[in-house]
Coordinates of C-alpha atoms in Angstrom, one line a residue:
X1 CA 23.0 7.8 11.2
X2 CA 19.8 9.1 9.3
X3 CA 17.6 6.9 10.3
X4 CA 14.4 8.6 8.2
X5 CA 16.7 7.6 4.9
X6 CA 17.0 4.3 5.9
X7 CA 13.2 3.9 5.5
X8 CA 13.3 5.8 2.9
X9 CA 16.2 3.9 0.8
X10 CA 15.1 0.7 1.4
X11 CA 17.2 -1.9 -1.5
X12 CA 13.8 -3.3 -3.2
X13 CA 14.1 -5.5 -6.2
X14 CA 12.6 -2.5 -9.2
X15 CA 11.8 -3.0 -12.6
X16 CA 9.7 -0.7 -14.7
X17 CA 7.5 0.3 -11.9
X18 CA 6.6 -3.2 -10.6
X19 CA 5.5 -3.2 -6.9
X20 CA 7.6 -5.2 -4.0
X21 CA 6.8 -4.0 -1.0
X22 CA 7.8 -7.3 1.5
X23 CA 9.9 -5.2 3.5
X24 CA 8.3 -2.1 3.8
X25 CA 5.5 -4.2 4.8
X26 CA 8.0 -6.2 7.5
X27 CA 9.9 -3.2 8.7
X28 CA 6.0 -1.4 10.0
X29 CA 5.3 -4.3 11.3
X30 CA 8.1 -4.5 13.5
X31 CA 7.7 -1.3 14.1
X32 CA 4.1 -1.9 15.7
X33 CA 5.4 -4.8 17.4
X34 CA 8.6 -2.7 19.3
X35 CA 5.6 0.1 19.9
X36 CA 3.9 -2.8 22.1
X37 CA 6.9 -4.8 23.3
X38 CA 10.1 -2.8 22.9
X39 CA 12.1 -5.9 24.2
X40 CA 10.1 -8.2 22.4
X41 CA 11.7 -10.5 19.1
X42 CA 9.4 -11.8 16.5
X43 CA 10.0 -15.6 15.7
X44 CA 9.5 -16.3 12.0
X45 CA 6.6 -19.3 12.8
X46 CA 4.7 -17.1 15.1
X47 CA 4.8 -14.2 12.7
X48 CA 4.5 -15.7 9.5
X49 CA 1.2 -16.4 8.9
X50 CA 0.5 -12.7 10.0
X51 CA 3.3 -11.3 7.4
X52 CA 1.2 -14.0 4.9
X53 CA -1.8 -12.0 5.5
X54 CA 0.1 -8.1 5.0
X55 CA 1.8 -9.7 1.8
X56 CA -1.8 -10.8 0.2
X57 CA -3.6 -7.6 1.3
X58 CA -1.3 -5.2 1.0
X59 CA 1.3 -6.6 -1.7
X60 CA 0.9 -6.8 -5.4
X61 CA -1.0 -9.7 -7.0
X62 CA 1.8 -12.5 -7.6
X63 CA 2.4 -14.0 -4.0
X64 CA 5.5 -14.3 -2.3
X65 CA 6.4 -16.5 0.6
X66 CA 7.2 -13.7 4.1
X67 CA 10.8 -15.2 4.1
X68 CA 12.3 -13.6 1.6
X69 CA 11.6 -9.9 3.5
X70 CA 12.8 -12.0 6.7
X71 CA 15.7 -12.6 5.3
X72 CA 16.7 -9.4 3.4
X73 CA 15.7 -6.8 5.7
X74 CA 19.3 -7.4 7.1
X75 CA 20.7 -5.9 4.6
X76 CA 19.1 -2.7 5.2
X77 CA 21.2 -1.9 9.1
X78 CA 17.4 -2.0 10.6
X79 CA 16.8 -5.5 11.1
X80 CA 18.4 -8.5 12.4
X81 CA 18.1 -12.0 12.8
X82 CA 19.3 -14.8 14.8
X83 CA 18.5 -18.5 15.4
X84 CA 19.2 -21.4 17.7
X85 CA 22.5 -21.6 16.7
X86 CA 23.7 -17.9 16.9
X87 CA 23.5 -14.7 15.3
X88 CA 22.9 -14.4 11.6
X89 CA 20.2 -15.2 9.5
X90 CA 20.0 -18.9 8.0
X91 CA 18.9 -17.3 4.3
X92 CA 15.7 -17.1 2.8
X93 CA 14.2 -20.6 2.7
X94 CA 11.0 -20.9 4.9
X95 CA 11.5 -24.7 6.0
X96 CA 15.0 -23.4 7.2
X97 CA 13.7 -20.6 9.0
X98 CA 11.3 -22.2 10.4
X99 CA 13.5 -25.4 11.8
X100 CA 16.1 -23.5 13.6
X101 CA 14.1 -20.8 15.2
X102 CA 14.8 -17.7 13.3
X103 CA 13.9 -14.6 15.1
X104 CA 14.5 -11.1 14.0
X105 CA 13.7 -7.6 15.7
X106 CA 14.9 -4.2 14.9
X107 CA 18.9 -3.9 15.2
X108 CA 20.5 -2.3 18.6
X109 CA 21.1 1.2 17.6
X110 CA 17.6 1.6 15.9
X111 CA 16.3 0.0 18.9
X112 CA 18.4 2.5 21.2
X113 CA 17.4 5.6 18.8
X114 CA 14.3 4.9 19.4
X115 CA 13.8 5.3 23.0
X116 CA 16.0 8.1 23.0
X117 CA 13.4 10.0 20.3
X118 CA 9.9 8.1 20.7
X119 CA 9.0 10.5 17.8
X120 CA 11.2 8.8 15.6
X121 CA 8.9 5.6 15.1
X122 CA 6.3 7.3 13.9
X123 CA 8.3 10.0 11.6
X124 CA 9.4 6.4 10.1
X125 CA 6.1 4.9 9.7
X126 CA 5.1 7.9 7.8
X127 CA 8.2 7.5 5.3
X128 CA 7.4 4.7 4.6
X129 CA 3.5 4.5 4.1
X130 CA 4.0 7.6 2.3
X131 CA 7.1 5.9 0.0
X132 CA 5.1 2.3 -0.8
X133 CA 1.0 3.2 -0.2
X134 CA -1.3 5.0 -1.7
X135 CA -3.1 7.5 1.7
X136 CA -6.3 6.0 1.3
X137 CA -4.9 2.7 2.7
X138 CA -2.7 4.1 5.6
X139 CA -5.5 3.7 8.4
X140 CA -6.4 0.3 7.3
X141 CA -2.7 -0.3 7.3
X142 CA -1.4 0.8 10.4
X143 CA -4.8 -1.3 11.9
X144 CA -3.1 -4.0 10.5
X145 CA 0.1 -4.0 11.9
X146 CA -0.7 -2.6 15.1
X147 CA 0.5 1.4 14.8
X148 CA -0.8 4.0 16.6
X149 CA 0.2 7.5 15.2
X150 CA -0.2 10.4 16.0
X151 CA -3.1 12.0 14.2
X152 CA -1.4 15.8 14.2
X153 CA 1.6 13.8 12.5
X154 CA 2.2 15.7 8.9
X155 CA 5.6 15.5 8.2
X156 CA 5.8 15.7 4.3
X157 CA 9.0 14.5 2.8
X158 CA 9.6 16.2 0.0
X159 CA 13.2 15.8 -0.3
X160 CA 12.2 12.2 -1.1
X161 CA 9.5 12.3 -3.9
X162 CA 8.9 15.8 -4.3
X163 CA 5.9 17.5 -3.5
X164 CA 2.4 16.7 -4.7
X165 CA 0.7 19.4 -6.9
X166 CA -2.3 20.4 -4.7
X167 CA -4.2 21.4 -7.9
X168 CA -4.8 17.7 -9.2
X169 CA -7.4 16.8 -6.7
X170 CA -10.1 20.3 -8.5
X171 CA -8.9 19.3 -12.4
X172 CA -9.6 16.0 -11.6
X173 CA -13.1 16.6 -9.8
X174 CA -13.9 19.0 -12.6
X175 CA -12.7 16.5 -15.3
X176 CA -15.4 14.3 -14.3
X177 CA -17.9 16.8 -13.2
X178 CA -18.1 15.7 -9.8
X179 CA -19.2 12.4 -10.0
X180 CA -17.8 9.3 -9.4
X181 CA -16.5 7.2 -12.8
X182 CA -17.6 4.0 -11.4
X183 CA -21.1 4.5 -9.9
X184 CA -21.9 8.0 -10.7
X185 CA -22.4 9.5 -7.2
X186 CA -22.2 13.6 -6.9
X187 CA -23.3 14.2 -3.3
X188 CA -23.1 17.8 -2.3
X189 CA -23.6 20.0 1.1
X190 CA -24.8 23.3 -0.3
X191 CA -22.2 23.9 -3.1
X192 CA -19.7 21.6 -1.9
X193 CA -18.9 18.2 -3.0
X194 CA -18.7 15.0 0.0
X195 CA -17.6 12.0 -0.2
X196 CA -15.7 12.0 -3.2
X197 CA -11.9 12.2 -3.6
X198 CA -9.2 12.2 -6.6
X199 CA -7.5 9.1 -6.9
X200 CA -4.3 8.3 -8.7
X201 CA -4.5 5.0 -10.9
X202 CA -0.9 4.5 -10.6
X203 CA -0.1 5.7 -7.6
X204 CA 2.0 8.3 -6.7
X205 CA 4.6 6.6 -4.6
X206 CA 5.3 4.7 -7.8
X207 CA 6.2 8.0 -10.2
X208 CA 2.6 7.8 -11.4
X209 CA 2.4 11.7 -12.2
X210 CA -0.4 14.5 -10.6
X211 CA -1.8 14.6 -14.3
X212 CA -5.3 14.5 -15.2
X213 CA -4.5 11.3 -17.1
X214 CA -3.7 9.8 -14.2
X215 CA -6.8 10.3 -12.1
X216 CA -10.5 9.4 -11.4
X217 CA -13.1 11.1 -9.6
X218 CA -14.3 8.5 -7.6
X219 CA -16.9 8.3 -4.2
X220 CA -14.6 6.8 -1.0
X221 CA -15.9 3.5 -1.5
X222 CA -14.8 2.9 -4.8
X223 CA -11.7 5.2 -4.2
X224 CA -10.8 2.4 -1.2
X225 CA -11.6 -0.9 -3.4
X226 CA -10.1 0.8 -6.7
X227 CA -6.6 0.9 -4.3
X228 CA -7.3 -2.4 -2.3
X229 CA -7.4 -3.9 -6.4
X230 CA -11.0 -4.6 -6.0
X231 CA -11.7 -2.7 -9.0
X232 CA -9.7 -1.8 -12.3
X233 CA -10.1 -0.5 -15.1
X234 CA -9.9 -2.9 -18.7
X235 CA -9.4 -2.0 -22.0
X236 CA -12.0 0.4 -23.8
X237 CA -12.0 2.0 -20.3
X238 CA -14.5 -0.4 -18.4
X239 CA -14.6 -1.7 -14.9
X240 CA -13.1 -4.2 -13.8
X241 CA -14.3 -6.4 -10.7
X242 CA -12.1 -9.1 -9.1
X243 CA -13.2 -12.3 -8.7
X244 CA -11.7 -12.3 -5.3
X245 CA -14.5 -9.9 -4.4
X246 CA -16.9 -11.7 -2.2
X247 CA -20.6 -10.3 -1.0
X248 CA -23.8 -11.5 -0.6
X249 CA -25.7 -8.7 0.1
X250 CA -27.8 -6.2 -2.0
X251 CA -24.9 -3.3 -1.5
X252 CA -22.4 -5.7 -2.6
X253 CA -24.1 -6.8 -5.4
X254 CA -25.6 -3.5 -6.8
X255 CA -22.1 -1.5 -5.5
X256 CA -19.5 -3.4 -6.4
X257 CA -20.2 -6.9 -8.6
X258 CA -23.0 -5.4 -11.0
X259 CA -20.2 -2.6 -11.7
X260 CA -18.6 -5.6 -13.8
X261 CA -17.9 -4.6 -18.0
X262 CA -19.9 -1.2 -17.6
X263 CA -18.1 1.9 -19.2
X264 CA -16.3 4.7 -16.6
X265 CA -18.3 7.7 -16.4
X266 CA -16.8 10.5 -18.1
X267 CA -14.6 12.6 -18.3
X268 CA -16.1 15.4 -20.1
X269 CA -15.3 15.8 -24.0
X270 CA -11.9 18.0 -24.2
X271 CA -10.7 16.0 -21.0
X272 CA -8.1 13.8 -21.4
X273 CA -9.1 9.6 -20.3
X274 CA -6.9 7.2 -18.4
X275 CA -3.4 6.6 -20.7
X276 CA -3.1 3.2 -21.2
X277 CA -0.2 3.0 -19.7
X278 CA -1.6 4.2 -15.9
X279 CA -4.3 1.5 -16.9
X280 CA -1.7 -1.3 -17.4
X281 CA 0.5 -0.5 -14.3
X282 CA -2.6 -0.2 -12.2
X283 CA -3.9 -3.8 -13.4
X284 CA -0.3 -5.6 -13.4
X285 CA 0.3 -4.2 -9.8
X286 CA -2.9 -3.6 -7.9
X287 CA -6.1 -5.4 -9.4
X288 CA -6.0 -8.6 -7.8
X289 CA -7.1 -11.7 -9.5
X290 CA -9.1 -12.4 -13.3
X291 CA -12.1 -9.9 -13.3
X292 CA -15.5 -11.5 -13.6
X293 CA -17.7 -11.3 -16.6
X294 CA -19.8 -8.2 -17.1
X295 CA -23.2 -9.4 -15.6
X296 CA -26.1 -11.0 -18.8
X297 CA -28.3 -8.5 -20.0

C-alpha cells in the first residue's frame, strides 16, 4: 500500500480550481496528534473547535462546519471513526457527532506503518503541505497542528505536480525591478536582494502556472499576508485589504491598512501584469472577507 499516494490522492470535492482543503487540513492534524500520542483518538467535541480554527485560517473564505472532513476522511483508507455505539462513523451532521461520541484516529495499518517507518509521517506531511499550501505558510502550519519535521526534509514530488521552473523566482524579481508591488521595499546586501521573494497569486498547488503573469515581487511580509488572504489584488490592479485585518499600531496602519485602493508597483513596461484570471482565483479562494475602502485623501 502506497501510503505517500494516499496523501497525495486525497477525493476533494474540485470545481474549476476552487479550494477545499477540510481534509488535508484534518489528516496533518492527526498526524501531529499520533506524533504526540501514537495511541491517542481524537473525539470530535474536544477537537472541533481546534479543526474550526485550521478551517478559518487555513481554508478558503466560505466556512464550513469540521464535520464534514470528520466524516469523509473514511473514505480515503487513513482514517476511521467510531462512536458509543460501535465502529463506523454516524455521517456528517455536527449535533450527531457530537451526541454519540464520535472519535476518529488514523486507521490500523497506517498506524502500524508508521511505527514501522517513523520517516513516513513526515514524507506525508510534506505531500500534503506541498499538494494544498502555498511554502510560505508551511511553518505557520505545522505550528498549528503540532508537527515537528525534520528541517533537512526535501523530498520533492514530482511525479505528482511536476516540477517547479527554478527560473520564475529571477523573471519575476526582474519584472518588478526588485521591489515589492505592494510597499515598494528593494533592500539589498551588497548586490544582492533580502527579504523579498516571488510569490504565485494563484498558487501552484492549484495549476496556477510558473509564468510571469502569475507572480509578484513582494517583501516577506506582504508575501505572508498576500497568502494568509490579508491582501489581494482588485480590479485595475490595486490592493486590496481585508476588513478582517485588525491592528492598532503605527506598522499596521502604515504596512498593511494604508495599502488600501493604491495601485501595485510595477511591473516594468514590456512586462506582462497579473491576468485577470490569477487575480479572480486568488480573490474567490484566498482574500478573506470585503476589502476596506481606500483610505480619504
Amino acid at each position: 500500500m502506497d501510503w505517500l499516494e494516499r496523501a497525495a490522492k486525497l477525493r476533494q470535492w474540485s470545481r474549476s480550481g476552487t479550494r477545499a482543503p477540510h481534509k488535508p487540513l484534518l489528516f496533518l492534524y492527526a498526524l501531529g496528534r499520533f506524533q504526540r500520542d501514537a495511541d491517542g483518538e481524537l473525539r470530535y467535541s474536544a477537537v472541533e473547535d481546534d479543526l474550526r480554527r485550521l478551517l478559518a485560517e487555513y481554508g478558503p473564505p466560505n466556512r464550513t462546519t469540521p464535520a464534514y472532513p470528520f466524516h469523509h476522511l473514511v473514505s480515503d483508507g487513513v482514517w476511521e471513526v467510531r462512536t458509543d455505539r460501535g465502529p463506523g462513523s454516524p455521517g456528517s451532521g455536527v449535533r450527531q457527532l457530537r451526541e454519540i461520541g464520535a472519535a476518529g484516529r488514523l486507521t490500523p495499518e497506517l498506524r502500524a506503518a508508521l511505527r514501522r517507518e517513523p520517516s513516513l509521517l513526515g514524507r506525508m506531511a510534506r505531500v500534503l503541505l506541498d499538494l494544498n499550501f502555498p511554502p510560505s505558510l508551511h511553518g505557520d502550519l505545522c505550528e498549528a497542528v503540532g508537527l515537528e519535521l525534520e528541517p533537512t526534509e526535501s523530498e520533492q514530488f514530482s511525479a505528482v505536480r511536476g516540477r517547479r521552473d527554478p527560473r520564475m523566482r529571477e523573471q519575476v524579481l526582474t519584472a518588478y525591478e526588485y521591489q515589492c508591488a505592494f510597499c515598494g521595499y528593494d533592500g539589498r546586501i551588497g548586490a544582492v536582494p533580502v527579504g523579498l521573494e516571488a510569490a504565485h497569486v494563484r498558487w501552484w498547488a492549484f495549476d496556477g502556472p510558473d509564468d510571469v503573469d502569475n507572480g509578484l515581487c513582494l517583501c516577506s511580509l506582504h508575501h505572508k499576508l498576500f497568502d494568509k488572504g490579508v491582501l489581494g489584488i482588485g480590479d485595475s490592479h490595486r490592493i486590496l485589504v481585508s476588513q478582517r485585518f485588525v491592528g492598532h499600531s503605527p506598522a499596521a496602519r502604515e504596512h498593511v491598512i494604508a495599502l488600501a485602493g493604491r495601485p501595485l508597483i510595477g511591473p516594468q513596461p514590456g512586462a506582462r501584469p497579473v491576468a485577470a484570471v490569477h487575480r479572480s482565483w486568488h480573490t474567490s479562494q484566498v482574500f478573506h472577507g470585503s476589502p476596506r475602502p481606500a483610505p480619504a485623501a
